[in-house]
Every structure is written in structure tokens, then in C-alpha cells.
Tab-separated table of N, CA and C in Angstrom:
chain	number	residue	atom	x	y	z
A	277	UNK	N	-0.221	-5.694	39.948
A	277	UNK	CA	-0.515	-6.918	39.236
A	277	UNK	C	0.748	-7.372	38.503
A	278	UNK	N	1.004	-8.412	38.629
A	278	UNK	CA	2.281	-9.706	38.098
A	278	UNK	C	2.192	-9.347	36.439
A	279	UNK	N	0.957	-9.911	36.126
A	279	UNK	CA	0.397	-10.505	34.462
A	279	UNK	C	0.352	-8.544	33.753
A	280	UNK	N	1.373	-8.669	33.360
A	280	UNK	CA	1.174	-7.616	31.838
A	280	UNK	C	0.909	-7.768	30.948
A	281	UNK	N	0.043	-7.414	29.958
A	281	UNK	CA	-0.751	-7.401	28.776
A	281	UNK	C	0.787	-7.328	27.585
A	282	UNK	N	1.066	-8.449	26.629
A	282	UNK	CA	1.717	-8.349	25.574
A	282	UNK	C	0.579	-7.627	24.186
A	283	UNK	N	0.853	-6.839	23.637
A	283	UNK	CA	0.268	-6.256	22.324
A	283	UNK	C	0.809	-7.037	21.214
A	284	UNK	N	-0.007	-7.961	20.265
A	284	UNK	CA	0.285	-8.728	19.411
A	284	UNK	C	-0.425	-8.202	18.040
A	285	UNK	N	0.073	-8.089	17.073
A	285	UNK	CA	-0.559	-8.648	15.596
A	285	UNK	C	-0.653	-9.748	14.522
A	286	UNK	N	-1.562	-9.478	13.693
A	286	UNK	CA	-1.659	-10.583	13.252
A	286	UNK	C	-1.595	-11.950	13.456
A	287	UNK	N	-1.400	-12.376	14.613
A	287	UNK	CA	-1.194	-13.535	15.046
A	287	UNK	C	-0.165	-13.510	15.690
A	288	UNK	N	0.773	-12.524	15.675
A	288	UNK	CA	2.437	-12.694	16.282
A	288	UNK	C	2.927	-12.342	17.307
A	289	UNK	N	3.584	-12.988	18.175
A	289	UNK	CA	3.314	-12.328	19.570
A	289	UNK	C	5.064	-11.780	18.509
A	290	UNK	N	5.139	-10.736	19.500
A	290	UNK	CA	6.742	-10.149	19.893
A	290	UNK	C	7.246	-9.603	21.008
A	291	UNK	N	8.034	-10.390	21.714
A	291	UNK	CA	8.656	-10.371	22.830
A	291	UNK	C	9.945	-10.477	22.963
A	292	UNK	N	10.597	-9.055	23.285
A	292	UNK	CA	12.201	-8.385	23.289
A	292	UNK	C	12.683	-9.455	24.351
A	293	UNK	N	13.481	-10.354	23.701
A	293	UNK	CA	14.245	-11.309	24.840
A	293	UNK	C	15.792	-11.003	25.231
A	294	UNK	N	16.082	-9.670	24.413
A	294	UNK	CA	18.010	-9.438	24.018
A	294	UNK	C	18.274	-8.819	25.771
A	295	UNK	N	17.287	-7.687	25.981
A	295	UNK	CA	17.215	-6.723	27.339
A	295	UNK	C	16.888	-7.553	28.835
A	296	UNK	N	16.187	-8.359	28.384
A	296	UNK	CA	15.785	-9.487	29.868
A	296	UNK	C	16.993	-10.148	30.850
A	297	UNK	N	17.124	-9.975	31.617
A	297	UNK	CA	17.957	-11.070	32.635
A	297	UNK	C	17.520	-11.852	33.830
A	298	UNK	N	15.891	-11.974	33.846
A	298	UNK	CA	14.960	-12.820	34.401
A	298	UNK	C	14.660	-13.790	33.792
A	299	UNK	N	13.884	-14.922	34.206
A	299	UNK	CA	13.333	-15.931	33.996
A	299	UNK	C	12.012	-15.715	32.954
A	300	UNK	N	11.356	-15.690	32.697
A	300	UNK	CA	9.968	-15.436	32.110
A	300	UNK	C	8.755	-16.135	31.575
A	301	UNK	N	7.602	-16.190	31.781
A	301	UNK	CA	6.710	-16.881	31.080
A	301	UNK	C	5.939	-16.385	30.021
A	302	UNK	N	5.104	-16.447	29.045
A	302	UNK	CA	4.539	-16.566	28.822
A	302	UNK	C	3.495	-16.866	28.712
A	303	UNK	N	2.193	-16.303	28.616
A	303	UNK	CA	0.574	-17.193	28.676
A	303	UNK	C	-0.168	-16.588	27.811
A	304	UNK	N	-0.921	-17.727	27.174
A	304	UNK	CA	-1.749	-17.182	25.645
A	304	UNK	C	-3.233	-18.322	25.881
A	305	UNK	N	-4.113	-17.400	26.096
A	305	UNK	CA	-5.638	-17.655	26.165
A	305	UNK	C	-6.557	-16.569	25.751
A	306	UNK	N	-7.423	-17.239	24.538
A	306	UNK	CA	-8.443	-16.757	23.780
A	306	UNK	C	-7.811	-15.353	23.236
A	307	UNK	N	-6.619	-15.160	22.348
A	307	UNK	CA	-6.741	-13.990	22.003
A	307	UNK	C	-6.035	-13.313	22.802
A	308	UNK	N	-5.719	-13.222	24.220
A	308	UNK	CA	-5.123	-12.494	24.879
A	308	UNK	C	-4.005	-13.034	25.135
A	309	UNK	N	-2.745	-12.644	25.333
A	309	UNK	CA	-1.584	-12.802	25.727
A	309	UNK	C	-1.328	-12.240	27.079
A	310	UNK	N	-0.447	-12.452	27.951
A	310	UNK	CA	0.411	-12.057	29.305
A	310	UNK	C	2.030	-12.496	29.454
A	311	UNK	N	2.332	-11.435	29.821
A	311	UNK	CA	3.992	-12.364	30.490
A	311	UNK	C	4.059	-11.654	31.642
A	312	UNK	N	4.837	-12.647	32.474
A	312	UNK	CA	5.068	-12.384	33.882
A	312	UNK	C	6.385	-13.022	33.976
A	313	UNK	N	7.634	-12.394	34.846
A	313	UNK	CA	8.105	-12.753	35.479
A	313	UNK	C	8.127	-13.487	36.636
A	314	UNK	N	9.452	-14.465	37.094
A	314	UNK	CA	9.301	-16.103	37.697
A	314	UNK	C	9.885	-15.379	38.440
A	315	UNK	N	9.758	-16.259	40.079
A	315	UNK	CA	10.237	-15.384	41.528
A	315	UNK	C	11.275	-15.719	41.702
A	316	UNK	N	12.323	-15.569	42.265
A	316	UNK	CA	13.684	-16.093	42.686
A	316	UNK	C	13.941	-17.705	43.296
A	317	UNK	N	13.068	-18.234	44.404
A	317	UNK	CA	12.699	-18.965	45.111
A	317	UNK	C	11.072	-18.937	45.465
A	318	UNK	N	10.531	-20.381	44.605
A	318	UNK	CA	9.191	-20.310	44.445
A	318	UNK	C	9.074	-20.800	43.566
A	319	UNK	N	7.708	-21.161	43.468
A	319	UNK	CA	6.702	-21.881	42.170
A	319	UNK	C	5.591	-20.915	41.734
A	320	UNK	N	5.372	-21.423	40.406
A	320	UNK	CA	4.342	-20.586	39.502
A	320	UNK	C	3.441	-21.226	39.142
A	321	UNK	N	2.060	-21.149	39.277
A	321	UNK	CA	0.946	-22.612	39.027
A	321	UNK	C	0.123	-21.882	37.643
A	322	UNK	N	-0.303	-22.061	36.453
A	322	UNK	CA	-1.314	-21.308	35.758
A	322	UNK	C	-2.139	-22.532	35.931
A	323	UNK	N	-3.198	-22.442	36.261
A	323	UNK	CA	-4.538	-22.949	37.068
A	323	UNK	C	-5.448	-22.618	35.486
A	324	UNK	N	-5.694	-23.975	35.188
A	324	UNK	CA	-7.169	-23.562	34.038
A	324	UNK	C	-8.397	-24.657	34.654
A	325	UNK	N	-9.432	-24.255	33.648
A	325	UNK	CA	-10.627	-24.539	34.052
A	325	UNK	C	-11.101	-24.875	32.953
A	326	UNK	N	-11.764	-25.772	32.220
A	326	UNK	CA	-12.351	-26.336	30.740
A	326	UNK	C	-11.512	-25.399	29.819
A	327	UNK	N	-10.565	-25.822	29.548
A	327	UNK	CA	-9.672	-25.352	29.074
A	327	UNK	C	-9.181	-24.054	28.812
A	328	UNK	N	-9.591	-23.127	29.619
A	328	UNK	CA	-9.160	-21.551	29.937
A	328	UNK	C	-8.217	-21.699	31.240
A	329	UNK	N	-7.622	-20.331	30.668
A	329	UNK	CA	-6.743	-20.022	31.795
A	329	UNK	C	-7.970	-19.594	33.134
A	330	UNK	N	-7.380	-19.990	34.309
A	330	UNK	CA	-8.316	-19.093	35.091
A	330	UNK	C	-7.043	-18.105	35.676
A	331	UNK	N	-5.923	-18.633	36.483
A	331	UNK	CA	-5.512	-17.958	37.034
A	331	UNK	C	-3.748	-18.186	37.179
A	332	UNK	N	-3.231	-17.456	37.500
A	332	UNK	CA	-1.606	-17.637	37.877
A	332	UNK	C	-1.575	-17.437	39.444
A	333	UNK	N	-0.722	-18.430	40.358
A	333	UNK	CA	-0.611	-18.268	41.395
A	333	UNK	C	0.866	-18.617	41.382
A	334	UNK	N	1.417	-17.335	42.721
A	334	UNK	CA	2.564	-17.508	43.034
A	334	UNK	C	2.652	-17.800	44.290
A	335	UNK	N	3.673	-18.933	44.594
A	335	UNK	CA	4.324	-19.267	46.063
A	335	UNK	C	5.497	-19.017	46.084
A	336	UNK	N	5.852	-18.236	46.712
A	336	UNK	CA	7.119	-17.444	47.030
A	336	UNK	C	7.947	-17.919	48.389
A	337	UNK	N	9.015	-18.093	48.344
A	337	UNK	CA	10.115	-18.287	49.608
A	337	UNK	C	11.089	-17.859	49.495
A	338	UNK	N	12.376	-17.444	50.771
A	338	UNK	CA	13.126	-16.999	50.507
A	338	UNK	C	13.858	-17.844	51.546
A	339	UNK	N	15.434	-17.907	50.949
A	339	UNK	CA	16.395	-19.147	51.870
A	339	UNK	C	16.549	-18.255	53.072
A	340	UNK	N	16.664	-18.831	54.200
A	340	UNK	CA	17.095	-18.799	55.284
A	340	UNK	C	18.378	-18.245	55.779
């Protein structure tokens, strides 16, 4: 699975950005947090539904 669970308090997300050399998202629905890394070549859709997340979809390609 893509979507890893961020552990937040009090309201605060904290997310180590110094160590990263990817792209990254973020996603925050009802209380729960996720981050996922973005593909090299490709799109990232977060898909909601009455205003929830439902889902993250990836389309992936690679150049020729």
C-alpha cells in the first residue's frame, strides 16, 4: 500500500521534510492523515465523495 498513516497530536501534523528527496503529498480526512509519495512520470487523482476522501489513484508511465 502507497498511503502511510502520519501519527499526529493535538492537532499537529509533523512531517520530517529535511531527509526527503521525493515529491510528496499529503492527505487529511476526518481525523486521519496519509502521505504518499508522487511517481516519476504520472498523475495522482484523490477522488472524494460528499466531501470525504474516497480514494487515491495512480497512473503511472514511463518515457520511452
Amino acid at each position: 500500500m502507497r498511503l502511510k498513516n502520519i501519527p499526529f497530536k493535538e492537532g499537529k501534523l509533523n512531517v520530517d521534510i529535511e531527509n526527503e528527496d521525493k515529491p510528496f503529498v499529503v492527505v487529511y480526512c476526518q481525523g486521519e492523515a496519509k502521505i504518499t509519495y508522487l511517481p516519476e512520470h504520472g498523475e495522482t487523482k484523490v477522488i472524494t465523495h460528499q466531501g470525504r476522501v474516497k480514494r487515491v489513484k495512480f497512473d503511472e508511465g514511463e518515457e520511452f
